[in-house]
Amino acid sequence: MASSSEVGGSSADYETMMSTSDVELLKRAWRNEKAAPEILQYEGALVERAKEQIELVEETIEDYVENGKDPLLVSLYQMDLDRTQFLLRSYLRVRLLKIEKFMFHNLKSEEAERRLSEQERVFATKCADDLAKHFEETVLLKLPENYQSVLKQSQISEVDDMVPQPHLDTFVVCRSNNFVSLNLYEEGESPETVEMERGDLYFIRYKIVKGAIESGQIDLI
Amino acid sequence: MYGRKGYQLLKDFASGEKGQLKPFNSKLFDETIEECDQNHHLMQSLMRKMQQEDLDVQNSRNADHYGALIHHLSLMRNKRCLMAYVYNRAEIVRDLAWRVGLELLDLPSEIQEKLTSLEKEYFKNHSVTLKSYMGKVGIELNVDMVPPKDPYIKVRILDDIDEGIVLSDKTTNFARHSMHFLKRTDAEPYIARGQMEELTD
């Protein structure tokens, strides 16, 4: 995708720009988000830059169409624009679907809350309110008093036991970018490690690679 | 047998096709709630009986205590069954909002029949939440649900849409069974609602 200073660049420049551009970063973020069972850190700066670039290319295309430039070139730019828009939309969509799925968990766990953007937090609160209200009206108000909580089974429960949580034990396919050595088990138990060379593919439980994904050393596929 | 109605309710839900709703089973639902009430009354009367006999309600372990425990457990199980029923239906309602459209009236009438008025309320509230998020972010998230292969696709019109369609670059008269060459983003909402079909050949 053309950057702001080289909008009318030739096709050679275009190719070299693609390899380290925001599109690649967006694709990587999108792939990780799609494969992970829980919500990952929001790439705010990346999304902003992607939005700006999309707007810019849209304007350029309109310009070209009005000036009657080569329609093949215009439709190539259009296709590339469509693809990038799809990436951005799908990224945001996958995050929203994860928020919807684990509504109450995301608002309770501080770690998850930190990973949401401002607007996503507003969305999550409103979503949870809607669902709680729906539950109350359909079921809870008709039940006897001690059993009317949305999050707890009854007043006697000590923790909120009715909150679905993401399954961190699911297996995922991942590839590492550097040499990484990870603990296979929880701390305190037998410290077996798995060592990954650069470019190795592994089919492993999500919990183990969680930290490495956040620091960018491992990618999910 | 306590808990059987809750089980039947969930079995009724599971027997529908995955992702499709069946009409809300108010009869079983109300019966399960009645059973909860019954459990609660019986439990309270047992606890009162224990208090009258001057036994410590929390700690003494006699037949009444266990009776009350059974009622409590049955109540919790019924609550979980009811909430699971409502929760799963709400999940499908949210899924509908994503796939078909955010306006309640856009849903085909067969689906509207199966929702209770409370579920329609939930659908409306959820649409409002989604729309306000999309407005804040500035991007529409309903289009482009599949990765784009071509920017333009061929479609055939299935229902009578006639006038009233606004496309981004031209206006056309859509008669039934006519074929058009449209932009993918324009055609998507109609395809999702079943009013057009994509021709792939």
Short mmCIF file of C-alpha atoms in Angstrom, two decimals:
data_model
loop_
_atom_site.label_atom_id
_atom_site.label_comp_id
_atom_site.label_asym_id
_atom_site.label_seq_id
_atom_site.Cartn_x
_atom_site.Cartn_y
_atom_site.Cartn_z
CA MET A 1 0.00 0.00 0.00
CA ALA A 2 1.44 3.34 -1.00
CA SER A 3 2.63 5.54 1.81
CA SER A 4 1.74 9.20 1.99
CA SER A 5 4.80 10.53 0.21
CA GLU A 6 4.78 8.23 -2.80
CA VAL A 7 1.26 8.07 -3.99
CA GLY A 8 2.02 8.12 -7.72
CA GLY A 9 5.05 5.82 -7.42
CA SER A 10 5.97 3.27 -10.04
CA SER A 11 5.22 -0.41 -9.61
CA ALA A 12 8.80 -1.24 -8.51
CA ASP A 13 8.62 1.11 -5.55
CA TYR A 14 5.22 -0.35 -4.75
CA GLU A 15 6.66 -3.86 -4.39
CA THR A 16 9.47 -2.92 -2.05
CA MET A 17 7.14 -0.93 0.12
CA MET A 18 4.83 -3.90 0.60
CA SER A 19 7.34 -6.02 2.47
CA THR A 20 7.77 -3.92 5.61
CA SER A 21 4.59 -1.93 5.45
CA ASP A 22 1.74 -1.53 7.82
CA VAL A 23 -0.18 -4.08 5.81
CA GLU A 24 2.24 -6.78 6.88
CA LEU A 25 1.95 -5.71 10.50
CA LEU A 26 -1.82 -5.64 10.22
CA LYS A 27 -1.82 -9.09 8.64
CA ARG A 28 0.30 -10.44 11.47
CA ALA A 29 -1.91 -8.88 14.14
CA TRP A 30 -4.99 -10.23 12.36
CA ARG A 31 -3.59 -13.78 12.17
CA ASN A 32 -2.58 -13.80 15.82
CA GLU A 33 -5.94 -12.46 16.91
CA LYS A 34 -7.83 -15.03 14.86
CA ALA A 35 -5.90 -17.98 16.26
CA ALA A 36 -5.69 -16.99 19.92
CA PRO A 37 -8.44 -18.15 22.29
CA GLU A 38 -8.36 -14.94 24.33
CA ILE A 39 -8.22 -11.30 23.34
CA LEU A 40 -4.78 -9.84 22.63
CA GLN A 41 -3.38 -6.35 23.04
CA TYR A 42 -5.08 -3.70 20.93
CA GLU A 43 -2.76 -2.29 18.27
CA GLY A 44 -4.10 1.24 18.48
CA ALA A 45 -1.36 3.01 16.57
CA LEU A 46 -1.42 0.44 13.79
CA VAL A 47 -5.19 0.74 13.35
CA GLU A 48 -4.99 4.52 13.22
CA ARG A 49 -2.25 4.48 10.58
CA ALA A 50 -4.14 1.88 8.56
CA LYS A 51 -7.29 4.02 8.62
CA GLU A 52 -5.38 7.07 7.39
CA GLN A 53 -3.75 5.16 4.59
CA ILE A 54 -7.06 3.70 3.49
CA GLU A 55 -8.63 7.14 3.31
CA LEU A 56 -5.69 8.43 1.34
CA VAL A 57 -5.86 5.67 -1.23
CA GLU A 58 -9.62 6.13 -1.55
CA GLU A 59 -9.11 9.79 -2.40
CA THR A 60 -6.38 8.90 -4.85
CA ILE A 61 -8.64 6.44 -6.60
CA GLU A 62 -11.42 8.99 -6.90
CA ASP A 63 -8.90 11.39 -8.37
CA TYR A 64 -7.74 8.86 -10.90
CA VAL A 65 -11.27 7.97 -11.93
CA GLU A 66 -12.14 11.60 -12.51
CA ASN A 67 -8.96 12.21 -14.51
CA GLY A 68 -9.67 9.16 -16.61
CA LYS A 69 -6.47 7.35 -15.77
CA ASP A 70 -5.86 3.81 -16.97
CA PRO A 71 -8.82 1.77 -15.65
CA LEU A 72 -6.64 -1.31 -15.09
CA LEU A 73 -4.41 0.64 -12.72
CA VAL A 74 -7.45 1.99 -10.93
CA SER A 75 -8.95 -1.42 -10.44
CA LEU A 76 -5.62 -2.76 -9.12
CA TYR A 77 -5.50 -0.01 -6.54
CA GLN A 78 -9.15 -0.72 -5.78
CA MET A 79 -8.49 -4.41 -5.20
CA ASP A 80 -5.59 -3.68 -2.92
CA LEU A 81 -7.72 -1.21 -1.03
CA ASP A 82 -10.48 -3.80 -0.68
CA ARG A 83 -8.05 -6.33 0.70
CA THR A 84 -6.64 -3.96 3.26
CA GLN A 85 -10.09 -2.83 4.29
CA PHE A 86 -11.08 -6.44 4.74
CA LEU A 87 -8.06 -7.03 7.00
CA LEU A 88 -8.87 -4.05 9.15
CA ARG A 89 -12.55 -4.84 9.41
CA SER A 90 -11.94 -8.50 10.14
CA TYR A 91 -9.41 -7.62 12.83
CA LEU A 92 -11.87 -5.40 14.62
CA ARG A 93 -14.66 -7.91 14.06
CA VAL A 94 -12.72 -10.83 15.57
CA ARG A 95 -12.01 -8.74 18.64
CA LEU A 96 -15.64 -7.77 19.02
CA LEU A 97 -16.75 -11.39 18.70
CA LYS A 98 -14.30 -12.38 21.44
CA ILE A 99 -15.60 -9.60 23.65
CA GLU A 100 -19.16 -10.73 23.06
CA LYS A 101 -18.27 -14.31 23.86
CA PHE A 102 -16.53 -13.64 27.16
CA MET A 103 -18.39 -10.52 28.21
CA PHE A 104 -18.35 -10.85 31.94
CA HIS A 105 -14.85 -12.28 32.08
CA ASN A 106 -13.37 -9.34 30.19
CA LEU A 107 -14.82 -6.87 32.60
CA LYS A 108 -13.72 -8.80 35.65
CA SER A 109 -10.16 -9.64 34.78
CA GLU A 110 -7.84 -6.67 34.90
CA GLU A 111 -5.42 -8.18 32.47
CA ALA A 112 -8.10 -8.54 29.82
CA GLU A 113 -9.41 -5.03 30.46
CA ARG A 114 -6.02 -3.50 29.77
CA ARG A 115 -5.99 -5.04 26.32
CA LEU A 116 -9.15 -3.36 25.13
CA SER A 117 -9.26 0.01 23.43
CA GLU A 118 -11.35 2.83 24.89
CA GLN A 119 -14.29 2.24 22.58
CA GLU A 120 -14.10 -1.51 23.06
CA ARG A 121 -14.35 -1.02 26.80
CA VAL A 122 -17.49 1.06 26.37
CA PHE A 123 -18.86 -1.59 24.02
CA ALA A 124 -18.08 -4.39 26.49
CA THR A 125 -19.73 -2.60 29.41
CA LYS A 126 -22.85 -1.84 27.43
CA CYS A 127 -22.98 -5.39 26.06
CA ALA A 128 -22.72 -6.90 29.52
CA ASP A 129 -25.40 -4.55 30.80
CA ASP A 130 -27.71 -5.55 27.95
CA LEU A 131 -27.20 -9.23 28.60
CA ALA A 132 -27.59 -8.89 32.37
CA LYS A 133 -30.82 -6.98 31.83
CA HIS A 134 -32.04 -9.65 29.42
CA PHE A 135 -31.25 -12.38 31.94
CA GLU A 136 -32.96 -10.52 34.73
CA GLU A 137 -36.11 -9.96 32.83
CA THR A 138 -36.35 -13.45 31.39
CA VAL A 139 -35.27 -15.59 34.30
CA LEU A 140 -33.81 -14.08 37.37
CA LEU A 141 -36.63 -11.94 38.63
CA LYS A 142 -38.87 -14.96 38.63
CA LEU A 143 -36.55 -16.98 40.81
CA PRO A 144 -36.50 -16.84 44.61
CA GLU A 145 -34.43 -14.15 46.26
CA ASN A 146 -31.07 -15.63 47.05
CA TYR A 147 -30.68 -16.95 43.54
CA GLN A 148 -31.07 -13.77 41.56
CA SER A 149 -27.47 -12.95 40.82
CA VAL A 150 -26.17 -13.09 37.25
CA LEU A 151 -22.62 -13.96 38.17
CA LYS A 152 -23.02 -16.22 41.18
CA GLN A 153 -24.99 -19.41 41.40
CA SER A 154 -26.55 -18.34 44.68
CA GLN A 155 -25.79 -16.07 47.59
CA ILE A 156 -23.88 -18.86 49.19
CA SER A 157 -21.24 -19.06 46.45
CA GLU A 158 -18.05 -17.28 47.36
CA VAL A 159 -16.78 -16.57 43.88
CA ASP A 160 -18.58 -15.65 40.71
CA ASP A 161 -19.01 -19.13 39.37
CA MET A 162 -21.22 -18.46 36.41
CA VAL A 163 -18.74 -16.56 34.29
CA PRO A 164 -17.49 -18.41 31.19
CA GLN A 165 -13.76 -18.03 30.75
CA PRO A 166 -11.58 -18.41 27.69
CA HIS A 167 -9.90 -21.80 27.41
CA LEU A 168 -6.21 -21.10 27.68
CA ASP A 169 -5.41 -24.75 27.28
CA THR A 170 -6.38 -24.99 23.63
CA PHE A 171 -3.71 -26.15 21.26
CA VAL A 172 -2.48 -23.70 18.66
CA VAL A 173 -0.03 -23.85 15.79
CA CYS A 174 2.79 -21.39 16.09
CA ARG A 175 6.08 -20.49 14.49
CA SER A 176 8.88 -18.75 16.28
CA ASN A 177 10.96 -15.86 14.98
CA ASN A 178 13.95 -16.31 17.21
CA PHE A 179 15.46 -18.96 19.34
CA VAL A 180 13.12 -19.35 22.30
CA SER A 181 13.21 -21.62 25.31
CA LEU A 182 10.02 -22.06 27.28
CA ASN A 183 8.89 -23.77 30.45
CA LEU A 184 6.53 -26.59 29.67
CA TYR A 185 4.91 -26.72 33.06
CA GLU A 186 3.83 -24.31 35.72
CA GLU A 187 6.49 -22.92 38.00
CA GLY A 188 7.42 -25.13 40.89
CA GLU A 189 6.83 -28.37 39.04
CA SER A 190 9.40 -30.22 36.99
CA PRO A 191 11.11 -27.59 34.84
CA GLU A 192 11.03 -29.27 31.48
CA THR A 193 11.65 -26.84 28.67
CA VAL A 194 10.92 -26.86 24.99
CA GLU A 195 13.34 -25.08 22.73
CA MET A 196 12.28 -23.58 19.47
CA GLU A 197 14.62 -22.63 16.68
CA ARG A 198 13.82 -19.83 14.28
CA GLY A 199 11.20 -20.92 11.77
CA ASP A 200 10.11 -24.10 13.58
CA LEU A 201 6.44 -24.99 13.59
CA TYR A 202 4.97 -26.23 16.85
CA PHE A 203 1.57 -27.52 17.88
CA ILE A 204 1.42 -26.57 21.52
CA ARG A 205 -0.90 -25.39 24.29
CA TYR A 206 -1.69 -21.69 24.17
CA LYS A 207 -0.84 -21.09 27.84
CA ILE A 208 2.81 -21.92 27.28
CA VAL A 209 3.42 -19.52 24.40
CA LYS A 210 1.23 -16.72 25.71
CA GLY A 211 4.05 -14.53 27.00
CA ALA A 212 6.17 -15.04 23.93
CA ILE A 213 3.36 -13.96 21.63
CA GLU A 214 2.91 -10.73 23.53
CA SER A 215 6.58 -9.89 23.17
CA GLY A 216 6.48 -10.67 19.47
CA GLN A 217 8.85 -13.61 19.48
CA ILE A 218 6.30 -16.16 18.33
CA ASP A 219 3.56 -15.90 15.73
CA LEU A 220 0.36 -17.90 15.60
CA ILE A 221 -0.75 -19.37 12.33
CA MET B 1 -38.14 -36.17 39.71
CA TYR B 2 -36.51 -32.81 40.27
CA GLY B 3 -34.49 -31.42 37.42
CA ARG B 4 -36.20 -33.36 34.68
CA LYS B 5 -38.00 -30.33 33.27
CA GLY B 6 -34.75 -28.37 33.07
CA TYR B 7 -33.18 -31.27 31.23
CA GLN B 8 -36.07 -31.43 28.79
CA LEU B 9 -35.80 -27.72 28.14
CA LEU B 10 -32.17 -28.03 27.21
CA LYS B 11 -32.78 -31.13 25.12
CA ASP B 12 -35.43 -29.19 23.22
CA PHE B 13 -32.89 -26.50 22.52
CA ALA B 14 -30.21 -28.95 21.45
CA SER B 15 -32.54 -30.83 19.14
CA GLY B 16 -32.86 -27.84 16.84
CA GLU B 17 -30.26 -27.45 14.13
CA LYS B 18 -27.08 -25.88 15.35
CA GLY B 19 -27.30 -22.14 14.91
CA GLN B 20 -31.02 -22.15 14.25
CA LEU B 21 -33.64 -21.12 16.75
CA LYS B 22 -36.76 -23.01 17.65
CA PRO B 23 -39.75 -21.12 18.98
CA PHE B 24 -39.32 -20.17 22.61
CA ASN B 25 -40.67 -22.99 24.72
CA SER B 26 -42.59 -20.92 27.28
CA LYS B 27 -44.50 -23.88 28.63
CA LEU B 28 -41.44 -25.85 29.75
CA PHE B 29 -39.75 -22.65 30.82
CA ASP B 30 -42.59 -21.67 33.13
CA GLU B 31 -42.86 -25.18 34.48
CA THR B 32 -39.17 -25.15 35.37
CA ILE B 33 -39.59 -21.86 37.17
CA GLU B 34 -42.52 -23.26 39.10
CA GLU B 35 -40.36 -26.17 40.13
CA CYS B 36 -37.74 -23.71 41.40
CA ASP B 37 -40.37 -21.98 43.50
CA GLN B 38 -41.50 -25.29 44.88
CA ASN B 39 -37.95 -26.24 45.77
CA HIS B 40 -37.48 -22.94 47.50
CA HIS B 41 -40.63 -23.27 49.60
CA LEU B 42 -39.86 -26.80 50.62
CA MET B 43 -36.31 -25.82 51.50
CA GLN B 44 -37.47 -22.93 53.63
CA SER B 45 -40.05 -25.01 55.42
CA LEU B 46 -37.42 -27.63 56.24
CA MET B 47 -35.09 -24.96 57.54
CA ARG B 48 -37.83 -23.46 59.65
CA LYS B 49 -38.56 -26.90 61.03
CA MET B 50 -34.92 -27.24 62.02
CA GLN B 51 -35.01 -23.87 63.71
CA GLN B 52 -38.11 -24.81 65.63
CA GLU B 53 -36.37 -27.86 66.93
CA ASP B 54 -33.63 -25.50 68.14
CA LEU B 55 -30.97 -27.01 65.97
CA ASP B 56 -28.24 -24.89 64.52
CA VAL B 57 -29.23 -24.46 60.90
CA GLN B 58 -25.72 -24.08 59.53
CA ASN B 59 -23.97 -26.94 61.23
CA SER B 60 -26.30 -29.71 62.33
CA ARG B 61 -26.53 -32.68 60.07
CA ASN B 62 -29.84 -34.46 60.24
CA ALA B 63 -32.36 -35.65 57.68
CA ASP B 64 -33.93 -32.22 57.33
CA HIS B 65 -30.59 -30.65 56.57
CA TYR B 66 -29.98 -33.07 53.78
CA GLY B 67 -33.49 -32.57 52.48
CA ALA B 68 -32.91 -28.84 52.37
CA LEU B 69 -29.56 -29.45 50.66
CA ILE B 70 -31.24 -31.47 47.92
CA HIS B 71 -33.74 -28.71 47.32
CA HIS B 72 -30.96 -26.16 47.17
CA LEU B 73 -28.94 -28.21 44.69
CA SER B 74 -31.97 -28.87 42.54
CA LEU B 75 -32.75 -25.16 42.53
CA MET B 76 -29.21 -24.30 41.47
CA ARG B 77 -29.32 -26.88 38.70
CA ASN B 78 -32.62 -25.53 37.42
CA LYS B 79 -31.23 -22.03 37.53
CA ARG B 80 -28.24 -23.12 35.48
CA CYS B 81 -30.49 -24.90 32.96
CA LEU B 82 -32.69 -21.85 32.55
CA MET B 83 -29.77 -19.50 32.22
CA ALA B 84 -28.04 -21.80 29.73
CA TYR B 85 -31.21 -21.84 27.64
CA VAL B 86 -31.51 -18.06 27.64
CA TYR B 87 -27.77 -17.56 27.13
CA ASN B 88 -27.55 -19.84 24.12
CA ARG B 89 -30.58 -18.26 22.50
CA ALA B 90 -29.08 -14.82 23.11
CA GLU B 91 -25.89 -16.02 21.43
CA ILE B 92 -27.85 -17.01 18.35
CA VAL B 93 -29.67 -13.67 18.40
CA ARG B 94 -26.31 -11.86 18.40
CA ASP B 95 -25.12 -14.07 15.58
CA LEU B 96 -28.21 -13.10 13.57
CA ALA B 97 -27.39 -9.44 14.08
CA TRP B 98 -23.97 -9.99 12.55
CA ARG B 99 -25.06 -12.16 9.67
CA VAL B 100 -28.33 -10.68 8.54
CA GLY B 101 -28.52 -7.05 9.60
CA LEU B 102 -28.90 -4.71 12.47
CA GLU B 103 -32.51 -3.71 11.88
CA LEU B 104 -35.15 -5.84 13.56
CA LEU B 105 -37.46 -5.50 10.60
CA ASP B 106 -34.86 -6.90 8.24
CA LEU B 107 -35.11 -10.31 9.83
CA PRO B 108 -37.24 -12.70 7.81
CA SER B 109 -40.63 -13.19 9.45
CA GLU B 110 -40.05 -16.90 10.13
CA ILE B 111 -37.25 -15.93 12.46
CA GLN B 112 -39.17 -13.10 14.04
CA GLU B 113 -41.93 -15.51 15.04
CA LYS B 114 -39.53 -17.59 17.05
CA LEU B 115 -38.27 -14.76 19.23
CA THR B 116 -40.06 -13.57 22.32
CA SER B 117 -40.63 -9.86 22.79
CA LEU B 118 -37.84 -9.79 25.39
CA GLU B 119 -35.43 -11.30 22.90
CA LYS B 120 -36.45 -8.70 20.33
CA GLU B 121 -35.71 -6.03 22.95
CA TYR B 122 -32.28 -7.59 23.47
CA PHE B 123 -31.69 -7.64 19.73
CA LYS B 124 -32.55 -3.97 19.48
CA ASN B 125 -30.33 -3.01 22.40
CA HIS B 126 -27.46 -5.00 21.03
CA SER B 127 -27.82 -3.42 17.58
CA VAL B 128 -27.69 0.00 19.16
CA THR B 129 -24.51 -0.93 21.02
CA LEU B 130 -22.90 -2.27 17.86
CA LYS B 131 -23.91 0.76 15.83
CA SER B 132 -22.53 3.17 18.39
CA TYR B 133 -19.21 1.29 18.42
CA MET B 134 -19.01 1.34 14.65
CA GLY B 135 -19.82 5.02 14.65
CA LYS B 136 -17.05 5.79 17.11
CA VAL B 137 -14.47 3.79 15.24
CA GLY B 138 -15.64 5.21 11.95
CA ILE B 139 -15.63 1.95 10.06
CA GLU B 140 -18.55 -0.22 9.06
CA LEU B 141 -17.98 -3.73 10.28
CA ASN B 142 -20.93 -5.45 8.66
CA VAL B 143 -19.64 -5.57 5.12
CA ASP B 144 -16.75 -7.58 3.78
CA MET B 145 -17.52 -10.70 5.76
CA VAL B 146 -15.63 -12.92 3.32
CA PRO B 147 -12.19 -12.14 1.92
CA PRO B 148 -12.64 -10.34 -1.40
CA LYS B 149 -11.58 -12.15 -4.54
CA ASP B 150 -12.93 -9.78 -7.14
CA PRO B 151 -14.19 -6.28 -6.60
CA TYR B 152 -17.20 -6.91 -8.85
CA ILE B 153 -19.44 -9.95 -8.83
CA LYS B 154 -22.31 -11.24 -10.89
CA VAL B 155 -25.59 -11.58 -9.06
CA ARG B 156 -29.07 -12.79 -9.86
CA ILE B 157 -32.04 -11.19 -8.17
CA LEU B 158 -34.32 -13.62 -6.37
CA ASP B 159 -36.99 -11.39 -4.89
CA ASP B 160 -38.68 -8.34 -6.24
CA ILE B 161 -36.65 -5.43 -4.99
CA ASP B 162 -37.58 -2.82 -7.64
CA GLU B 163 -36.67 0.77 -6.87
CA GLY B 164 -35.29 2.02 -3.64
CA ILE B 165 -31.85 0.51 -4.02
CA VAL B 166 -29.01 2.96 -3.81
CA LEU B 167 -25.74 1.72 -5.19
CA SER B 168 -22.49 3.57 -4.95
CA ASP B 169 -22.01 4.24 -8.63
CA LYS B 170 -25.26 3.67 -10.52
CA THR B 171 -28.96 3.09 -10.02
CA THR B 172 -30.58 0.12 -11.66
CA ASN B 173 -34.04 -1.34 -11.82
CA PHE B 174 -33.96 -4.75 -10.22
CA ALA B 175 -36.53 -7.02 -11.73
CA ARG B 176 -36.83 -10.59 -10.56
CA HIS B 177 -34.44 -13.09 -12.18
CA SER B 178 -32.40 -10.35 -13.81
CA MET B 179 -28.62 -10.58 -13.62
CA HIS B 180 -26.36 -7.68 -12.74
CA PHE B 181 -22.70 -6.92 -12.35
CA LEU B 182 -22.39 -5.19 -9.00
CA LYS B 183 -19.71 -4.10 -6.57
CA ARG B 184 -19.21 -6.68 -3.87
CA THR B 185 -19.77 -4.32 -0.96
CA ASP B 186 -23.06 -3.16 -2.44
CA ALA B 187 -24.44 -6.61 -3.03
CA GLU B 188 -23.41 -8.19 0.27
CA PRO B 189 -26.34 -7.09 2.46
CA TYR B 190 -28.82 -8.34 -0.12
CA ILE B 191 -27.06 -11.67 -0.47
CA ALA B 192 -27.09 -12.10 3.30
CA ARG B 193 -30.82 -11.52 3.38
CA GLY B 194 -31.44 -13.99 0.60
CA GLN B 195 -32.68 -11.47 -1.92
CA MET B 196 -29.84 -12.00 -4.35
CA GLU B 197 -27.58 -14.88 -5.11
CA GLU B 198 -24.04 -14.83 -6.35
CA LEU B 199 -23.29 -16.54 -9.62
CA THR B 200 -19.95 -18.28 -9.59
CA ASP B 201 -18.98 -19.78 -12.88
#
